[in-house]
mmCIF file of C-alpha atoms and ligand atoms in Angstrom:
data_model
loop_
_atom_site.group_PDB
_atom_site.id
_atom_site.type_symbol
_atom_site.label_atom_id
_atom_site.label_comp_id
_atom_site.label_asym_id
_atom_site.label_seq_id
_atom_site.Cartn_x
_atom_site.Cartn_y
_atom_site.Cartn_z
ATOM 1 C CA MET A 1 -11.578 -8.417 71.042
ATOM 2 C CA LYS A 2 -9.739 -8.386 74.623
ATOM 3 C CA TYR A 3 -7.893 -5.434 75.018
ATOM 4 C CA ALA A 4 -4.249 -4.652 76.676
ATOM 5 C CA LEU A 5 -2.508 -1.674 77.612
ATOM 6 C CA VAL A 6 1.174 -1.500 78.060
ATOM 7 C CA THR A 7 2.555 1.807 79.213
ATOM 8 C CA GLY A 8 6.534 2.341 77.924
ATOM 9 C CA GLY A 9 5.473 -0.334 75.266
ATOM 10 C CA SER A 10 7.879 1.359 72.214
ATOM 11 C CA ARG A 11 11.037 -0.489 73.785
ATOM 12 C CA GLY A 12 12.555 -3.030 76.013
ATOM 13 C CA ILE A 13 10.521 -4.799 78.100
ATOM 14 C CA GLY A 14 7.220 -3.050 77.140
ATOM 15 C CA ARG A 15 7.767 -3.693 73.595
ATOM 16 C CA ALA A 16 8.273 -7.868 74.645
ATOM 17 C CA VAL A 17 5.623 -7.628 76.988
ATOM 18 C CA SER A 18 3.447 -6.052 74.273
ATOM 19 C CA MET A 19 4.687 -9.183 71.799
ATOM 20 C CA GLN A 20 3.951 -11.770 74.638
ATOM 21 C CA LEU A 21 -0.016 -10.139 74.638
ATOM 22 C CA ALA A 22 -0.350 -10.207 71.287
ATOM 23 C CA GLU A 23 0.451 -13.702 71.290
ATOM 24 C CA MET A 24 -1.735 -14.498 73.799
ATOM 25 C CA GLY A 25 -4.582 -12.844 71.301
ATOM 26 C CA TYR A 26 -4.787 -9.535 72.888
ATOM 27 C CA CYS A 27 -5.230 -6.357 70.664
ATOM 28 C CA VAL A 28 -2.337 -4.160 72.313
ATOM 29 C CA LEU A 29 -2.452 -0.281 73.269
ATOM 30 C CA ILE A 30 0.926 0.591 73.042
ATOM 31 C CA ASN A 31 1.789 3.592 75.205
ATOM 32 C CA TYR A 32 4.847 5.650 74.754
ATOM 33 C CA GLN A 33 6.173 9.355 75.480
ATOM 34 C CA SER A 34 8.016 10.503 72.378
ATOM 35 C CA ASN A 35 9.627 7.916 70.583
ATOM 36 C CA GLN A 36 7.027 6.999 67.733
ATOM 37 C CA ALA A 37 9.279 5.379 65.737
ATOM 38 C CA GLU A 38 9.888 2.760 68.040
ATOM 39 C CA ALA A 39 6.547 2.527 69.071
ATOM 40 C CA LEU A 40 5.515 1.531 65.357
ATOM 41 C CA GLU A 41 8.024 -1.162 65.458
ATOM 42 C CA THR A 42 6.303 -2.668 68.310
ATOM 43 C CA LEU A 43 3.147 -2.354 66.564
ATOM 44 C CA ARG A 44 4.712 -3.939 63.373
ATOM 45 C CA LEU A 45 5.892 -7.018 65.606
ATOM 46 C CA VAL A 46 2.692 -7.145 67.424
ATOM 47 C CA ARG A 47 0.704 -7.729 63.864
ATOM 48 C CA GLU A 48 3.570 -10.244 63.031
ATOM 49 C CA LYS A 49 2.585 -12.276 65.909
ATOM 50 C CA GLY A 50 -1.032 -12.274 64.156
ATOM 51 C CA SER A 51 -2.952 -9.796 66.492
ATOM 52 C CA ASP A 52 -3.538 -5.875 66.412
ATOM 53 C CA GLY A 53 -2.911 -3.190 68.395
ATOM 54 C CA GLU A 54 -2.600 0.769 68.271
ATOM 55 C CA LEU A 55 -0.349 3.655 69.238
ATOM 56 C CA MET A 56 -1.343 5.584 72.305
ATOM 57 C CA PRO A 57 1.103 8.169 73.235
ATOM 58 C CA PHE A 58 0.795 10.100 76.226
ATOM 59 C CA ASP A 59 3.111 11.046 79.397
ATOM 60 C CA VAL A 60 2.015 9.047 82.229
ATOM 61 C CA THR A 61 2.565 11.724 84.501
ATOM 62 C CA ASN A 62 0.193 14.086 82.743
ATOM 63 C CA ARG A 63 -3.166 13.087 84.193
ATOM 64 C CA GLU A 64 -5.192 15.471 81.865
ATOM 65 C CA GLU A 65 -3.398 13.766 78.652
ATOM 66 C CA VAL A 66 -4.185 10.390 80.112
ATOM 67 C CA ASP A 67 -8.002 11.063 80.705
ATOM 68 C CA SER A 68 -8.482 12.676 77.223
ATOM 69 C CA VAL A 69 -6.787 9.980 75.608
ATOM 70 C CA LEU A 70 -8.610 7.251 77.707
ATOM 71 C CA ASN A 71 -11.959 8.896 77.190
ATOM 72 C CA LYS A 72 -11.555 9.188 73.484
ATOM 73 C CA TRP A 73 -10.619 5.564 72.902
ATOM 74 C CA MET A 74 -13.683 4.696 75.700
ATOM 75 C CA GLU A 75 -15.930 6.554 73.156
ATOM 76 C CA ALA A 76 -14.771 4.839 70.082
ATOM 77 C CA HIS A 77 -15.287 1.239 71.661
ATOM 78 C CA PRO A 78 -18.607 1.675 73.324
ATOM 79 C CA GLY A 79 -19.129 -1.598 75.429
ATOM 80 C CA GLU A 80 -15.769 -2.397 75.447
ATOM 81 C CA TYR A 81 -12.893 -2.025 78.116
ATOM 82 C CA ILE A 82 -9.063 -2.534 78.827
ATOM 83 C CA GLU A 83 -9.021 -5.581 80.707
ATOM 84 C CA VAL A 84 -5.147 -6.067 81.134
ATOM 85 C CA LEU A 85 -2.750 -2.925 82.045
ATOM 86 C CA ILE A 86 0.996 -3.152 82.437
ATOM 87 C CA ASN A 87 2.250 -0.307 84.243
ATOM 88 C CA ASN A 88 5.788 -0.414 82.774
ATOM 89 C CA ALA A 89 6.746 2.948 81.903
ATOM 90 C CA GLY A 90 10.019 3.734 83.577
ATOM 91 C CA ILE A 91 13.209 6.063 83.949
ATOM 92 C CA ARG A 92 16.563 5.918 85.989
ATOM 93 C CA LYS A 93 18.013 9.079 87.089
ATOM 94 C CA ASP A 94 20.824 7.832 89.483
ATOM 95 C CA ASN A 95 22.886 9.751 91.588
ATOM 96 C CA LEU A 96 23.992 9.825 95.295
ATOM 97 C CA MET A 97 21.457 11.292 97.338
ATOM 98 C CA LEU A 98 24.078 13.642 98.553
ATOM 99 C CA TRP A 99 23.923 15.389 95.000
ATOM 100 C CA MET A 100 20.253 14.463 94.000
ATOM 101 C CA GLY A 101 18.709 17.200 92.746
ATOM 102 C CA GLY A 102 14.798 17.898 93.192
ATOM 103 C CA ASP A 103 14.253 17.292 89.573
ATOM 104 C CA GLU A 104 16.262 13.611 89.584
ATOM 105 C CA TRP A 105 13.847 12.988 92.463
ATOM 106 C CA ASN A 106 10.696 14.062 91.322
ATOM 107 C CA ARG A 107 10.644 12.903 87.584
ATOM 108 C CA VAL A 108 11.579 9.275 88.625
ATOM 109 C CA ILE A 109 8.789 9.008 91.444
ATOM 110 C CA ASP A 110 6.959 10.870 88.939
ATOM 111 C CA ILE A 111 6.663 8.498 86.230
ATOM 112 C CA SER A 112 6.887 5.134 88.364
ATOM 113 C CA LEU A 113 4.306 5.813 91.095
ATOM 114 C CA ASN A 114 2.108 8.903 89.748
ATOM 115 C CA GLY A 115 2.161 7.168 86.693
ATOM 116 C CA PHE A 116 0.801 4.147 88.099
ATOM 117 C CA TYR A 117 -2.016 6.032 90.016
ATOM 118 C CA ASN A 118 -2.683 8.445 86.699
ATOM 119 C CA VAL A 119 -3.295 5.196 84.501
ATOM 120 C CA THR A 120 -4.608 2.627 86.652
ATOM 121 C CA GLN A 121 -7.428 4.623 88.289
ATOM 122 C CA PRO A 122 -9.236 5.526 85.350
ATOM 123 C CA LEU A 123 -9.293 1.764 84.288
ATOM 124 C CA LEU A 124 -10.128 0.084 87.097
ATOM 125 C CA LYS A 125 -13.684 0.906 87.199
ATOM 126 C CA ASN A 126 -14.502 -1.437 84.053
ATOM 127 C CA MET A 127 -12.370 -4.020 85.462
ATOM 128 C CA LEU A 128 -14.511 -4.212 88.940
ATOM 129 C CA VAL A 129 -17.959 -3.816 86.990
ATOM 130 C CA LYS A 130 -17.207 -6.060 84.222
ATOM 131 C CA LYS A 131 -15.657 -8.471 87.163
ATOM 132 C CA PHE A 132 -12.045 -9.436 85.369
ATOM 133 C CA GLY A 133 -9.045 -7.483 85.259
ATOM 134 C CA ARG A 134 -5.109 -8.015 85.231
ATOM 135 C CA ILE A 135 -2.799 -5.315 86.477
ATOM 136 C CA VAL A 136 0.827 -6.055 86.294
ATOM 137 C CA ASN A 137 3.395 -3.173 87.820
ATOM 138 C CA MET A 138 6.943 -3.427 86.588
ATOM 139 C CA VAL A 139 9.270 -2.397 89.539
ATOM 140 C CA SER A 140 12.593 -3.565 90.381
ATOM 141 C CA LEU A 141 15.177 -5.398 92.707
ATOM 142 C CA SER A 142 15.989 -1.901 93.488
ATOM 143 C CA GLY A 143 12.323 -1.474 95.379
ATOM 144 C CA LEU A 144 12.907 -4.601 97.294
ATOM 145 C CA LYS A 145 16.765 -4.424 98.440
ATOM 146 C CA GLY A 146 17.226 -0.552 98.074
ATOM 147 C CA MET A 147 20.248 0.524 95.884
ATOM 148 C CA PRO A 148 22.883 2.723 96.629
ATOM 149 C CA GLY A 149 22.758 5.787 93.910
ATOM 150 C CA GLN A 150 18.913 4.863 93.113
ATOM 151 C CA VAL A 151 17.389 6.721 96.455
ATOM 152 C CA ASN A 152 14.811 7.995 94.084
ATOM 153 C CA TYR A 153 14.380 4.840 92.175
ATOM 154 C CA SER A 154 13.975 2.522 95.305
ATOM 155 C CA ALA A 155 11.597 4.755 96.663
ATOM 156 C CA ALA A 156 9.429 4.878 93.624
ATOM 157 C CA LYS A 157 9.372 1.315 92.783
ATOM 158 C CA GLY A 158 8.891 0.426 96.585
ATOM 159 C CA GLY A 159 6.157 2.556 96.577
ATOM 160 C CA MET A 160 4.418 0.841 93.793
ATOM 161 C CA ILE A 161 5.158 -2.313 95.750
ATOM 162 C CA ALA A 162 3.192 -1.226 98.656
ATOM 163 C CA ALA A 163 0.725 -0.093 96.401
ATOM 164 C CA THR A 164 0.033 -3.521 94.472
ATOM 165 C CA LYS A 165 -0.398 -5.327 97.830
ATOM 166 C CA ALA A 166 -3.000 -2.636 98.809
ATOM 167 C CA LEU A 167 -5.121 -2.494 95.525
ATOM 168 C CA ALA A 168 -4.698 -6.122 95.158
ATOM 169 C CA GLN A 169 -6.633 -6.502 98.740
ATOM 170 C CA GLU A 170 -9.459 -4.190 97.424
ATOM 171 C CA THR A 171 -10.206 -5.466 94.180
ATOM 172 C CA ALA A 172 -9.666 -9.306 94.639
ATOM 173 C CA LYS A 173 -13.258 -10.230 95.319
ATOM 174 C CA LYS A 174 -14.235 -8.915 91.608
ATOM 175 C CA ASN A 175 -11.560 -11.291 90.144
ATOM 176 C CA VAL A 176 -9.253 -8.295 89.232
ATOM 177 C CA THR A 177 -5.527 -9.142 90.283
ATOM 178 C CA VAL A 178 -2.546 -6.768 90.905
ATOM 179 C CA ASN A 179 0.845 -8.141 90.983
ATOM 180 C CA ALA A 180 4.400 -6.635 90.587
ATOM 181 C CA VAL A 181 7.297 -8.098 88.713
ATOM 182 C CA ALA A 182 10.646 -7.176 90.175
ATOM 183 C CA PRO A 183 13.485 -7.566 87.541
ATOM 184 C CA GLY A 184 17.409 -7.863 88.244
ATOM 185 C CA PHE A 185 19.594 -6.587 85.424
ATOM 186 C CA ILE A 186 17.980 -6.987 81.951
ATOM 187 C CA ARG A 187 19.600 -5.755 78.880
ATOM 188 C CA THR A 188 17.666 -3.083 77.211
ATOM 189 C CA ASP A 189 18.280 0.818 76.593
ATOM 190 C CA MET A 190 17.923 1.609 80.252
ATOM 191 C CA THR A 191 20.948 -0.774 81.093
ATOM 192 C CA GLN A 192 22.985 0.034 77.922
ATOM 193 C CA ASP A 193 25.382 2.386 80.130
ATOM 194 C CA LEU A 194 26.132 -0.139 82.348
ATOM 195 C CA ASP A 195 29.459 -2.331 82.464
ATOM 196 C CA GLU A 196 27.407 -5.561 81.648
ATOM 197 C CA ASN A 197 31.153 -7.730 81.588
ATOM 198 C CA GLU A 198 31.745 -6.835 85.301
ATOM 199 C CA LEU A 199 27.876 -6.388 86.682
ATOM 200 C CA LYS A 200 27.401 -9.820 85.525
ATOM 201 C CA LYS A 201 29.794 -11.699 87.828
ATOM 202 C CA GLN A 202 27.588 -10.687 90.586
ATOM 203 C CA VAL A 203 24.518 -12.724 88.945
ATOM 204 C CA PRO A 204 24.551 -15.969 90.054
ATOM 205 C CA ALA A 205 23.245 -16.996 86.634
ATOM 206 C CA GLY A 206 26.060 -15.402 85.160
ATOM 207 C CA ARG A 207 24.179 -13.085 82.701
ATOM 208 C CA PHE A 208 21.861 -10.066 82.244
ATOM 209 C CA GLY A 209 18.073 -11.431 81.757
ATOM 210 C CA THR A 210 16.467 -10.860 78.524
ATOM 211 C CA PRO A 211 12.843 -8.818 78.014
ATOM 212 C CA GLU A 212 11.353 -11.920 76.634
ATOM 213 C CA GLU A 213 12.241 -13.530 79.767
ATOM 214 C CA VAL A 214 10.183 -10.758 81.611
ATOM 215 C CA ALA A 215 7.674 -10.920 79.113
ATOM 216 C CA ALA A 216 7.071 -14.530 79.828
ATOM 217 C CA LEU A 217 6.277 -14.058 83.509
ATOM 218 C CA VAL A 218 4.095 -11.024 82.671
ATOM 219 C CA GLY A 219 2.139 -13.396 80.083
ATOM 220 C CA PHE A 220 1.582 -15.832 83.018
ATOM 221 C CA LEU A 221 0.736 -13.573 85.188
ATOM 222 C CA VAL A 222 -2.090 -12.454 82.956
ATOM 223 C CA SER A 223 -3.223 -15.894 82.163
ATOM 224 C CA PRO A 224 -6.294 -17.807 83.736
ATOM 225 C CA ALA A 225 -3.658 -19.854 85.067
ATOM 226 C CA ALA A 226 -2.601 -16.972 87.351
ATOM 227 C CA ALA A 227 -6.171 -16.446 88.845
ATOM 228 C CA TYR A 228 -5.579 -17.456 92.447
ATOM 229 C CA ILE A 229 -2.057 -15.118 92.470
ATOM 230 C CA THR A 230 -2.703 -11.388 93.468
ATOM 231 C CA GLY A 231 -0.606 -8.954 95.866
ATOM 232 C CA GLU A 232 2.640 -10.512 94.988
ATOM 233 C CA VAL A 233 5.812 -9.444 93.989
ATOM 234 C CA ILE A 234 7.846 -11.602 91.747
ATOM 235 C CA SER A 235 11.648 -11.753 91.325
ATOM 236 C CA ILE A 236 13.225 -12.551 88.021
ATOM 237 C CA ASN A 237 16.475 -11.759 88.473
ATOM 238 C CA GLY A 238 18.830 -14.771 87.962
ATOM 239 C CA GLY A 239 19.272 -15.407 91.520
ATOM 240 C CA LEU A 240 20.905 -12.182 92.275
ATOM 241 C CA TYR A 241 18.616 -11.218 95.128
ATOM 242 C CA THR A 242 16.030 -13.890 97.044
HETATM 243 P P1 NDP B 301 13.392 1.576 78.342
HETATM 244 O O1 NDP B 301 14.393 2.528 78.819
HETATM 245 O O2 NDP B 301 14.130 0.843 77.643
HETATM 246 O O3 NDP B 301 12.041 2.011 78.063
HETATM 247 C C1 NDP B 301 11.237 2.949 78.649
HETATM 248 C C2 NDP B 301 10.063 3.038 78.413
HETATM 249 O O4 NDP B 301 9.129 3.873 79.201
HETATM 250 C C3 NDP B 301 9.861 3.413 76.785
HETATM 251 O O5 NDP B 301 8.857 3.169 75.985
HETATM 252 C C4 NDP B 301 9.977 4.847 76.892
HETATM 253 O O6 NDP B 301 9.082 5.450 76.029
HETATM 254 C C5 NDP B 301 8.597 4.869 78.360
HETATM 255 N N1 NDP B 301 8.512 6.124 79.286
HETATM 256 C C6 NDP B 301 9.543 6.750 79.821
HETATM 257 N N2 NDP B 301 8.768 7.783 80.375
HETATM 258 C C7 NDP B 301 7.262 7.896 80.102
HETATM 259 C C8 NDP B 301 6.385 8.559 80.117
HETATM 260 N N3 NDP B 301 6.656 9.791 81.109
HETATM 261 N N4 NDP B 301 5.322 8.363 79.743
HETATM 262 C C9 NDP B 301 5.036 7.383 78.832
HETATM 263 N N5 NDP B 301 6.065 6.597 78.475
HETATM 264 C C10 NDP B 301 7.571 6.647 79.426
HETATM 265 O O7 NDP B 301 13.344 0.771 80.079
HETATM 266 P P2 NDP B 301 13.041 -0.812 79.880
HETATM 267 O O8 NDP B 301 12.384 -1.450 79.255
HETATM 268 O O9 NDP B 301 14.321 -1.348 80.652
HETATM 269 O O10 NDP B 301 12.192 -0.556 81.589
HETATM 270 C C11 NDP B 301 10.933 -1.184 81.623
HETATM 271 C C12 NDP B 301 10.534 -0.857 83.178
HETATM 272 O O11 NDP B 301 11.252 -1.821 83.799
HETATM 273 C C13 NDP B 301 10.841 0.301 83.672
HETATM 274 O O12 NDP B 301 9.535 0.708 84.483
HETATM 275 C C14 NDP B 301 12.227 -0.032 84.686
HETATM 276 O O13 NDP B 301 11.843 0.677 85.695
HETATM 277 C C15 NDP B 301 12.030 -1.537 84.756
HETATM 278 N N6 NDP B 301 13.194 -2.498 85.130
HETATM 279 C C16 NDP B 301 14.033 -2.317 84.371
HETATM 280 C C17 NDP B 301 15.113 -3.388 84.581
HETATM 281 C C18 NDP B 301 16.440 -3.143 83.546
HETATM 282 O O14 NDP B 301 17.258 -3.881 83.683
HETATM 283 N N7 NDP B 301 16.201 -2.820 82.407
HETATM 284 C C19 NDP B 301 15.246 -3.954 85.710
HETATM 285 C C20 NDP B 301 14.306 -3.328 86.574
HETATM 286 C C21 NDP B 301 13.201 -2.662 86.344
HETATM 287 P P3 NDP B 301 9.819 6.074 74.812
HETATM 288 O O15 NDP B 301 10.248 5.263 74.077
HETATM 289 O O16 NDP B 301 8.528 7.483 74.154
HETATM 290 O O17 NDP B 301 10.891 7.279 75.303
#
């Protein structure tokens, strides 16, 4: 059995990625923070694709909790390892810098950037020892271009982009690729509060993207066909920003 871990796999893009990986034959470890009902629905959809999975709840910002859950998994699966990691968990807490509180700044950076460290660091060793691994980091157009009202989110995603490029160079010799996917507007819970009818006018493709379109790109980056792609940031935004 080949194993893939998707952080924030309970909803939105993480759910679609879980289904994509299930279709590719992976047993999917579905991480989430608190929404067990949605995570169970993802597990049901993974099984519908003919593969299997399990729920793996932890808060990506809590290194002790991450270590304890991953160590338990490793003890229960001797000789096996998680070869695919999708660092997808993320939140928005938009505000103009002038009014941005410490909690809005810290929480957004904690989940995306520190979450990347907390989950990737303990899984990396096995990928290097087994000489195969795939890491995909879910970033954002905001981390490439910078978005007003999202200084915290742009900083978190920009940090992940730089980390992607650096780590890719550390691991390439061991066939561990590290890439980032940078979506524009994708229709999920995260964008539910946005005025889609207004914002889609800014998108050359004339619409928001779907989680499934992002998942297809992640699937390609995980596949053997993408073995020579590493340290890249691939935009998926309907032409909004190139
Ligand atoms: P959703 O809000 O739909 O889902 C967020 C997911 O992250 C949920 O599964 C949630 O778990 C999980 N999560 C949040 N905090 C934590 C935490 N501390 N520990 C573990 N899991 C956590 O988001 P999207 O699917 O829209 O976004 C997924 C990723 O894509 C994010 O990184 C986001 O920044 C990025 N992105 C999204 C875009 C969009 O337009 N939607 C555009 C660009 C980037 P739970 O269900 O338990 O709350």
